[in-house]
Short mmCIF file of C-alpha atoms in Angstrom, two decimals:
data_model
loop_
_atom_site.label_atom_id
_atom_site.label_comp_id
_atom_site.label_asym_id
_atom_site.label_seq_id
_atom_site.Cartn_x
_atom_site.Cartn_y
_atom_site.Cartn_z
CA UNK A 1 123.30 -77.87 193.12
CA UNK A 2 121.51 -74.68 194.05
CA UNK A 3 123.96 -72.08 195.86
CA UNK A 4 123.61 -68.70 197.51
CA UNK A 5 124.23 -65.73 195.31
CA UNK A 6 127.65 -64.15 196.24
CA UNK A 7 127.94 -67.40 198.34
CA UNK A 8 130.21 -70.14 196.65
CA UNK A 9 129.49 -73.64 197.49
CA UNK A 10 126.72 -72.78 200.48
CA UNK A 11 123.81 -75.02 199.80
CA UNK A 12 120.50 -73.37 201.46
CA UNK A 13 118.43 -75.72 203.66
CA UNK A 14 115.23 -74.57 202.34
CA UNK A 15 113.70 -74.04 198.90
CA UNK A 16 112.15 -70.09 199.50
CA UNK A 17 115.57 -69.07 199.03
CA UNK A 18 115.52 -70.00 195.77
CA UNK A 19 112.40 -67.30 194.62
CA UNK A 20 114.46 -65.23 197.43
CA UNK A 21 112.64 -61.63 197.36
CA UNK A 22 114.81 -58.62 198.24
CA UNK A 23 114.82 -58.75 202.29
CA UNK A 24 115.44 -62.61 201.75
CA UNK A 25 118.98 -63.00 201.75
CA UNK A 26 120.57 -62.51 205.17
CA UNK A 27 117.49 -65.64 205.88
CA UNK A 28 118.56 -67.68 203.48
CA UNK A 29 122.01 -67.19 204.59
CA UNK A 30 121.10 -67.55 207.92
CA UNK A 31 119.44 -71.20 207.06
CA UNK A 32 122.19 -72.78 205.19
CA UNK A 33 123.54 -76.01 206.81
CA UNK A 34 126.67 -75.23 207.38
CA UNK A 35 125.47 -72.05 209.32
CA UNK A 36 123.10 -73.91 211.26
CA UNK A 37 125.12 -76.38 212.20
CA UNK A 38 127.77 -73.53 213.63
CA UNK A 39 124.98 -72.27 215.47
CA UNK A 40 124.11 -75.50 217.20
CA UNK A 41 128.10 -76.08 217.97
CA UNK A 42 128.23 -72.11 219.56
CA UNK A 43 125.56 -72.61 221.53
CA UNK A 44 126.26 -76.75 222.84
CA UNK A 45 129.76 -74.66 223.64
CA UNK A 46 128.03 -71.91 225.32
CA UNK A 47 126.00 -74.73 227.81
CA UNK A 48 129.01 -76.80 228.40
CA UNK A 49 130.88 -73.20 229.27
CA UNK A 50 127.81 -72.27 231.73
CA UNK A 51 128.41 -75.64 233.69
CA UNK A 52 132.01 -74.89 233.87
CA UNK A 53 131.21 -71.41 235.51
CA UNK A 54 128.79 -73.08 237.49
CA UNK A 55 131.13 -75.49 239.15
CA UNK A 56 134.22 -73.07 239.07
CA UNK A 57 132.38 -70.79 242.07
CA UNK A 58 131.88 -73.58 244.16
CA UNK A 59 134.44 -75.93 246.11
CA UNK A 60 135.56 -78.48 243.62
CA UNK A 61 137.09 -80.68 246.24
CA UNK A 62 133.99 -81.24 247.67
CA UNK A 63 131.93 -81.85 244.68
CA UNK A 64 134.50 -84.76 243.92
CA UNK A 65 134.02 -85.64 247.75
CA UNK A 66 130.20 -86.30 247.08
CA UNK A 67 131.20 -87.89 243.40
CA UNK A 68 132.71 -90.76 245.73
CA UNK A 69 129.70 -91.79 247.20
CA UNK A 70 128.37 -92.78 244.35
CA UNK A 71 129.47 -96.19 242.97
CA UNK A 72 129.40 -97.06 239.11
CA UNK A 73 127.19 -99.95 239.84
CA UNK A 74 124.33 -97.20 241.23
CA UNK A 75 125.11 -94.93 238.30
CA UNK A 76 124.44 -98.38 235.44
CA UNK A 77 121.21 -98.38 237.74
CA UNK A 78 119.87 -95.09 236.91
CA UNK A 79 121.12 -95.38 233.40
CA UNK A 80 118.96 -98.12 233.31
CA UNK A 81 115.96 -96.52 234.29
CA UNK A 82 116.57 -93.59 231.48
CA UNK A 83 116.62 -96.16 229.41
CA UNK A 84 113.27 -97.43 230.40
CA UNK A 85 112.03 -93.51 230.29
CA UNK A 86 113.10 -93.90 226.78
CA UNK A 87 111.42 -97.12 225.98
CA UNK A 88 108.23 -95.74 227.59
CA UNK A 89 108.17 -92.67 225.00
CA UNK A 90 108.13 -94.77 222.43
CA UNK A 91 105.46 -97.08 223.23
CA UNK A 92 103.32 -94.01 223.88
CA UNK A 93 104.39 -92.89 220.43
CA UNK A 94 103.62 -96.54 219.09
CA UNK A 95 100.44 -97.14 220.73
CA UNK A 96 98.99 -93.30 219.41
CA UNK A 97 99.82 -94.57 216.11
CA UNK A 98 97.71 -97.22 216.32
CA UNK A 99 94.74 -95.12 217.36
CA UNK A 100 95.77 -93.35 214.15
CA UNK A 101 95.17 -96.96 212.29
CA UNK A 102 99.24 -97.21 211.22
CA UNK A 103 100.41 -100.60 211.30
CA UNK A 104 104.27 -98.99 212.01
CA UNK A 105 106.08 -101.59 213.91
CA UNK A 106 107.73 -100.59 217.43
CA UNK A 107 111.43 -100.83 216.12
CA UNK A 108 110.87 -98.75 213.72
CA UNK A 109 109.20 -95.91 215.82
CA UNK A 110 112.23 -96.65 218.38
CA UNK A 111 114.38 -95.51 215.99
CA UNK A 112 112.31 -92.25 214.77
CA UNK A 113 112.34 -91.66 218.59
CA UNK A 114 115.75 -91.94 219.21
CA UNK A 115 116.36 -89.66 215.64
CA UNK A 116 113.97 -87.29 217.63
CA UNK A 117 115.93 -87.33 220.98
CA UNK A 118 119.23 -86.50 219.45
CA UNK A 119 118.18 -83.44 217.29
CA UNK A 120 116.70 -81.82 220.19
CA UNK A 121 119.54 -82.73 222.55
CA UNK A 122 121.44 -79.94 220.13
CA UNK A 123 118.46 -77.87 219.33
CA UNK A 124 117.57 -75.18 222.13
CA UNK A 125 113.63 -75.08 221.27
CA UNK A 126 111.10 -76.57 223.42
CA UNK A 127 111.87 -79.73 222.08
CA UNK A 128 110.87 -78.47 218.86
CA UNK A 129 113.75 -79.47 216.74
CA UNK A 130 113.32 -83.22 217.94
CA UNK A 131 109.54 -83.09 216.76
CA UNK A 132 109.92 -82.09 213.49
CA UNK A 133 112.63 -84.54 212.96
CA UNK A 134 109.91 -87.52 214.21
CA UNK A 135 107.18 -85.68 211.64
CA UNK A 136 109.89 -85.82 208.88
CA UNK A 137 111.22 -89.43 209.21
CA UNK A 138 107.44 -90.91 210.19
CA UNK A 139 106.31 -89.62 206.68
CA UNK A 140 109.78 -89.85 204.38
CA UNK A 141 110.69 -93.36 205.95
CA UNK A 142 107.39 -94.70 207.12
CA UNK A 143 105.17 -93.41 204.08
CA UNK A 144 102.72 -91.91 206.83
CA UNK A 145 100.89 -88.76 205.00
CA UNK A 146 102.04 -85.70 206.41
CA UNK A 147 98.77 -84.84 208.27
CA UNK A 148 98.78 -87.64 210.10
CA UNK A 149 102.67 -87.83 211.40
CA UNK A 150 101.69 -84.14 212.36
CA UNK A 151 98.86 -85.01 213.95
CA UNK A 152 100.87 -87.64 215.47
CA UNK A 153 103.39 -85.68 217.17
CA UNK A 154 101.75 -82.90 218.02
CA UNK A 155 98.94 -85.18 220.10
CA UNK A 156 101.67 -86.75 221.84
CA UNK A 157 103.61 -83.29 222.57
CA UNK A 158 99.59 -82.15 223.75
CA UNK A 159 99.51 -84.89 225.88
CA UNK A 160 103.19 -84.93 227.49
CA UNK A 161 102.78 -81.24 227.84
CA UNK A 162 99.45 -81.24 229.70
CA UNK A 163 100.74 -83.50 232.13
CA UNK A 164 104.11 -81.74 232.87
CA UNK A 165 101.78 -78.50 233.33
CA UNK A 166 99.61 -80.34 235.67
CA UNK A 167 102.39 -81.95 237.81
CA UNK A 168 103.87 -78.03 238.00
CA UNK A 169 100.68 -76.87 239.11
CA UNK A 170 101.34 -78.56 242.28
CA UNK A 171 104.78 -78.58 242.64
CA UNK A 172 104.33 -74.79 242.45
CA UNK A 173 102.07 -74.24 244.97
CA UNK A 174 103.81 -76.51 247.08
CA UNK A 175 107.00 -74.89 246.73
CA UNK A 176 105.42 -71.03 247.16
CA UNK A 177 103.02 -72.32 249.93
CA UNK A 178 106.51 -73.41 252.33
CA UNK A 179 108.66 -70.67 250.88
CA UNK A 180 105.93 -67.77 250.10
CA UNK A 181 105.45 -65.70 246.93
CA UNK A 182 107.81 -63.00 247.80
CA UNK A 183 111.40 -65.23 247.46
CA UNK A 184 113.44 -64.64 243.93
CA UNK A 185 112.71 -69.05 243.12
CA UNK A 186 108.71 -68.12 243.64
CA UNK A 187 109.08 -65.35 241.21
CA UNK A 188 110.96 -67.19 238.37
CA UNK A 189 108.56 -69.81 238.78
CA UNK A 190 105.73 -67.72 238.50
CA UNK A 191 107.18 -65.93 235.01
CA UNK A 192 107.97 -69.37 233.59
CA UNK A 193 105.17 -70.76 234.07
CA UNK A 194 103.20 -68.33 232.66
CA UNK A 195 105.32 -68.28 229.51
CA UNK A 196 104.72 -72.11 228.70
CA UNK A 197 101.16 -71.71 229.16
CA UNK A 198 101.19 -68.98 226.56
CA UNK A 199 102.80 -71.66 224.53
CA UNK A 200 100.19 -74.18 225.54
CA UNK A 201 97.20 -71.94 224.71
CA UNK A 202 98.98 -71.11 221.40
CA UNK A 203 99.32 -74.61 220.45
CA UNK A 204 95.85 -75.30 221.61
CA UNK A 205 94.45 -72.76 219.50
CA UNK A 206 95.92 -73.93 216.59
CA UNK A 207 94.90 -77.44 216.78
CA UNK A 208 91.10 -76.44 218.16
CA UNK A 209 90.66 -73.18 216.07
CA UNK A 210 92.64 -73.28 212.88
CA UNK A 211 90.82 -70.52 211.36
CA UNK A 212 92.66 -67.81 212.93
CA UNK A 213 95.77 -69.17 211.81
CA UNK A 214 94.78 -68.98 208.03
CA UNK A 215 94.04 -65.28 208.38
CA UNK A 216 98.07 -65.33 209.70
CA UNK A 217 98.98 -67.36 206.91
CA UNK A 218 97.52 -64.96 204.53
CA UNK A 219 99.90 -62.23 205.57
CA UNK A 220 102.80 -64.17 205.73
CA UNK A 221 105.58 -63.22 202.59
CA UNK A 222 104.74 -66.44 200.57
CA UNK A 223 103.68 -67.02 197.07
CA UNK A 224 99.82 -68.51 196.90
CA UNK A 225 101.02 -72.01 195.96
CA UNK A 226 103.17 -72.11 199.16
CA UNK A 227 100.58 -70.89 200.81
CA UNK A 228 98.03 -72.97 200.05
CA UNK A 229 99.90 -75.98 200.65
CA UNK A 230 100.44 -74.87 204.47
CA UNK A 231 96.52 -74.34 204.71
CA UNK A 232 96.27 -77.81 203.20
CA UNK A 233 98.72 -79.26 205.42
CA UNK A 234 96.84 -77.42 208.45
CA UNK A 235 92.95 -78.48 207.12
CA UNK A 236 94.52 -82.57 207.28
CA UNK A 237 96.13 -81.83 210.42
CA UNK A 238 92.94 -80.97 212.06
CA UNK A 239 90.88 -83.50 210.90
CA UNK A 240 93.19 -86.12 211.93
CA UNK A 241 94.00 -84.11 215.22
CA UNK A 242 89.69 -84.31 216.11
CA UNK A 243 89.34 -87.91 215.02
CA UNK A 244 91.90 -88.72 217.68
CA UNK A 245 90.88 -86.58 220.24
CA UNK A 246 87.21 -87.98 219.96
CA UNK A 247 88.28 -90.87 221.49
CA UNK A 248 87.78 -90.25 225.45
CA UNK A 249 88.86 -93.52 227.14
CA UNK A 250 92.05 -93.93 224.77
CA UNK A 251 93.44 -90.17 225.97
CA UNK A 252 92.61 -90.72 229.59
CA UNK A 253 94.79 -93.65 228.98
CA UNK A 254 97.54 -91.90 227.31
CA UNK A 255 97.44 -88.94 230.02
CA UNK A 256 97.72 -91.39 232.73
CA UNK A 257 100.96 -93.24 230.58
CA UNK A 258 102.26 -89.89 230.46
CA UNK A 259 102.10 -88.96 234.20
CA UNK A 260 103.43 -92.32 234.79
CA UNK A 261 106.51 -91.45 232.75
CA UNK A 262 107.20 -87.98 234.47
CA UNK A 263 107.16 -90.05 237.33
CA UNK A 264 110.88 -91.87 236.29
CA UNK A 265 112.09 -88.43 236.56
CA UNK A 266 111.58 -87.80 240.51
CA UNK A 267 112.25 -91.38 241.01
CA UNK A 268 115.62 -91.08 239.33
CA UNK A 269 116.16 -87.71 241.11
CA UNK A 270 115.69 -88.99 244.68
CA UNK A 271 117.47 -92.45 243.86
CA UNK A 272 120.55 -89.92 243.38
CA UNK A 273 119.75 -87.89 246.41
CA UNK A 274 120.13 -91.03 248.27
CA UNK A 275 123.39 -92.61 246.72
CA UNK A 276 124.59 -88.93 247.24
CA UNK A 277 124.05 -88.79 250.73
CA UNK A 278 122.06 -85.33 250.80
CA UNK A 279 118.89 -84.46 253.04
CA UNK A 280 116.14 -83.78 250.85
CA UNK A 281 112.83 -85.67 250.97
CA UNK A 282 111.19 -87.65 248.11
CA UNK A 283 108.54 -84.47 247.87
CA UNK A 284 110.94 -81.81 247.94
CA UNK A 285 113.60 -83.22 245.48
CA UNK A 286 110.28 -84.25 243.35
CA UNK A 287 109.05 -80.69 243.73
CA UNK A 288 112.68 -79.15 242.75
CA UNK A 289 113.11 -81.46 239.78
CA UNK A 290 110.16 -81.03 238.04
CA UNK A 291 110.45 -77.24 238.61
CA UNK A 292 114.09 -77.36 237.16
CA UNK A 293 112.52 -79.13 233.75
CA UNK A 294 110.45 -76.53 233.65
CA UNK A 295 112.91 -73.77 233.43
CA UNK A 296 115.34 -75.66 231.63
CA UNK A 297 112.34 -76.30 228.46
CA UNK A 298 112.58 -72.13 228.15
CA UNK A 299 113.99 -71.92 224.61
CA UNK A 300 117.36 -70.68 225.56
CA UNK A 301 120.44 -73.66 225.19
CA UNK A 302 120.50 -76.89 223.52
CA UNK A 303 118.70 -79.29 225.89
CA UNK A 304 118.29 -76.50 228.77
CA UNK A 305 122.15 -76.45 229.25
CA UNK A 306 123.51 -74.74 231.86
CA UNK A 307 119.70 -73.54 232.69
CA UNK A 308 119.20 -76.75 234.39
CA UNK A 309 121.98 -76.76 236.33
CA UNK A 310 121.71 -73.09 237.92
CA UNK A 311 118.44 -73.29 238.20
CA UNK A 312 118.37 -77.10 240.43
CA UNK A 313 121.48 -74.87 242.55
CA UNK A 314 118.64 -72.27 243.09
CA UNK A 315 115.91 -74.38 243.87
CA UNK A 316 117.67 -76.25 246.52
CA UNK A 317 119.23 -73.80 248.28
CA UNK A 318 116.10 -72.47 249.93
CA UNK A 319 115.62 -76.21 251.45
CA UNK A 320 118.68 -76.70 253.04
CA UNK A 321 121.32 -77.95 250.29
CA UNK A 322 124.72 -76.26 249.72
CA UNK A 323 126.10 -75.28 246.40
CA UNK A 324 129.05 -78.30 245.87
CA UNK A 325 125.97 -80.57 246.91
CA UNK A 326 123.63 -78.89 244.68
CA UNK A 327 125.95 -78.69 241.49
CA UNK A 328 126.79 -82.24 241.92
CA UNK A 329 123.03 -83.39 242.34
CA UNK A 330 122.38 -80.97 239.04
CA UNK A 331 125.46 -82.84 237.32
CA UNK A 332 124.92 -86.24 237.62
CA UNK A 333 121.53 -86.39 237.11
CA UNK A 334 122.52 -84.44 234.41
CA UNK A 335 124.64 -86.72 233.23
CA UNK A 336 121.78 -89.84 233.31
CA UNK A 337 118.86 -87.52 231.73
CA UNK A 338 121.09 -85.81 228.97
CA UNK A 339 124.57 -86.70 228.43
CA UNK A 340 123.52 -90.13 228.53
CA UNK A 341 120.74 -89.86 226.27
CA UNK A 342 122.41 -87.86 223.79
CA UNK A 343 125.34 -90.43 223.88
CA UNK A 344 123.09 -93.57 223.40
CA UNK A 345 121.04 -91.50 220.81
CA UNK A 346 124.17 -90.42 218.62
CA UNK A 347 125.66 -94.17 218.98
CA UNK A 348 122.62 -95.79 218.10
CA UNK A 349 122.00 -93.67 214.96
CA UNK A 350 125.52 -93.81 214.14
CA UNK A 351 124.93 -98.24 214.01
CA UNK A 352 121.95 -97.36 212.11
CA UNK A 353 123.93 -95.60 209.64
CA UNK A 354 126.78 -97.90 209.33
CA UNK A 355 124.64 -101.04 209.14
CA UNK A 356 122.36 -99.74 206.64
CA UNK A 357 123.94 -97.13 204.87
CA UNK A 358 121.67 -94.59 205.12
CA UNK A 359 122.53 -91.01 205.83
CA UNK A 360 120.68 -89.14 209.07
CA UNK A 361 118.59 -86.34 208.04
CA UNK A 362 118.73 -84.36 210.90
CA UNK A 363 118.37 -81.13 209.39
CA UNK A 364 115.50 -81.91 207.40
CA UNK A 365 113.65 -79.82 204.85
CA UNK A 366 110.28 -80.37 205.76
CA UNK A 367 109.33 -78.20 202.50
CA UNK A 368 110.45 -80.70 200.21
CA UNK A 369 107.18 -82.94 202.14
CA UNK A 370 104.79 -81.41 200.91
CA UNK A 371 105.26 -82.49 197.07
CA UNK A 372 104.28 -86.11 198.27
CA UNK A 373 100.59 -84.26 198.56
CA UNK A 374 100.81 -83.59 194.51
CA UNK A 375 101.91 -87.42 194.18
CA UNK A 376 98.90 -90.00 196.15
CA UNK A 377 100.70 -92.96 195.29
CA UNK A 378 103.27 -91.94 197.80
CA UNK A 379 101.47 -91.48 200.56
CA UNK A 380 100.94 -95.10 201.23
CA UNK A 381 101.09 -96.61 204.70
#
């Protein structure tokens, strides 16, 4: 087993560390597991500890008063439509890899879905985390080549992301046009999204012009073979990216799914406005929840914890809402869109390990992936 200089029994999570240069060791350090997995405890702690602050300036007596008028039957209710938010993604995910010509049954991409779900529940990345996880289990468990569980994910990321953009587009000017542009909500909005359509554009640039990523590639501190498997890895990624995109009817379709699924989450939101008892219409708790996703995907806590909840306080505030009714709006549809999640995720991966045996590779070294390029045989469908 391959350990750290200096660093007794740390194993590092990725292979450069091995040719490690001299400015490579505080990275490699940095990457180990064990170190990584810290991380993602400090900062789950971090989220949990912003919700506690949250709810510690604001009457807790009457946040458990508006807890009561909520029933556990009602709460099983929204679970269950989480659930179907859940079952939804991965038909989307299914049906795109049929485009791609992948005869993948829908079980199994349930459970690379679920795998997906859970990593970026403790991952505070745009989701990021969770993606790579899908890309490393569709090709190491699912013999899908590389390029085309890339391509894969990143066309149904594309399409998920467009419509969330396009959904905020109106919710925005919606919200600005009945509070104006000068309020503090109309400003963060404004700076947020312009910071995920940065990371649109970027993303769209290097699925569309790939060529200006290999001239960043080339000054990147890697050795030529790394190198050129990346560029390799990018060149398949593209081709399989196009041949999808060429198909007009079958993305319309998938944009429309899409929408349809961000739908479930203003349904769910106003179902709890109701049970709660607080005066918001379907519109304006639609408007505030999508804007709330949209802060809480800013890279900053795992899953957008404590983000979410300040920010669906801030949002409602201007409309009308008080704080104990606004922290317990932002906690228990909290609790059906996350906690939930990341509870059925973790128990159903847990089954999946003690039925089968099989260890979760949820820190994955995507590295070790691309040796299946030097090997055809392996990259069988």
């Amino acid at each position: 087993m391959k350990v750290l200089p200096g660093t007794p029994g740390v194993t590092p999570m990725f292979k450069p560390c091995r040719e490690a240069p001299p400015w490579r060791p505080v990275y490699c350090l940095l990457k180990t597991k064990e170190v990584v997995l810290m991380k993602k405890a400090i900062l789950l702690f971090v989220g949990i500890l912003l919700i506690g602050l949250i709810v510690r300036f604001a009457d807790t007596n009457e946040i458990l008063r508006h807890l009561e008028n909520i029933s556990l039957g009602q709460i099983i209710f929204l679970c269950a439509l989480q659930l179907i938010t859940i079952f939804l993604n991965s038909v989307q995910l299914f049906t795109l890899a049929n485009l791609f010509d992948l005869p993948v049954a829908l079980r199994k991409i349930f459970t690379v879905y679920m795998s997906g779900t859970f990593v970026e529940s403790v991952t505070p990345s745009v989701k990021a985390g969770g993606e790579a996880t899908k890309i490393y289990l569709l090709t190491k468990e699912l013999d899908i080549p590389l390029g085309e569980s890339s391509a894969l994910v990143a066309l149904q990321k594309t399409i998920s992301f467009l419509a969330f953009l396009s959904i905020n587009v109106f919710t925005m000017t919606w919200f600005i046009l009945r509070l104006g542009a000068e309020v503090d909500q109309s400003r963060l909005l404004m700076g947020t999204f312009g910071l995920l359509l940065l990371i649109f554009v970027g993303i769209l640039s290097l699925i569309f012009w790939p060529k200006k990523e290999y001239g960043f590639l080339e000054k990147l501190p890697l050795n030529e073979k790394r190198r050129d498997k990346l560029v390799g890895a990018l060149i398949n990624f593209e081709k399989n990216f196009r041949k999808i995109l060429a198909r007009k009817k079958a993305m319309v379709f998938q944009f429309l799914l899409a929408l349809f699924i961000w739908s479930f989450f203003a349904l769910k939101a106003y179902l709890v406005v109701v049970f709660l008892g607080i005066s918001l219409s379907f519109i304006e708790i639609a408007v505030v929840t999508y804007l709330t996703y949209m802060v809480g995907m800013l890279p900053l806590l795992p899953g957008g914890l404590g983000s979410f909840e300040g920010s669906m306080v801030f949002f409602v505030a201007p409309l009308g809402v008080g704080v104990s009714s606004g922290i317990t709006l932002a906690i228990v549809l909290r609790f059906v869109t996350f906690w939930f999640v990341f509870l059925v995720s973790a128990l159903y991966l847990l089954g999946k390990v003690l039925l089968e045996g099989k260890p979760f590779h949820g820190i994955m070294n995507l590295d070790s992936l691309y040796k299946r390029r030097k090997n055809p045989g392996k990259d069988k469908r």
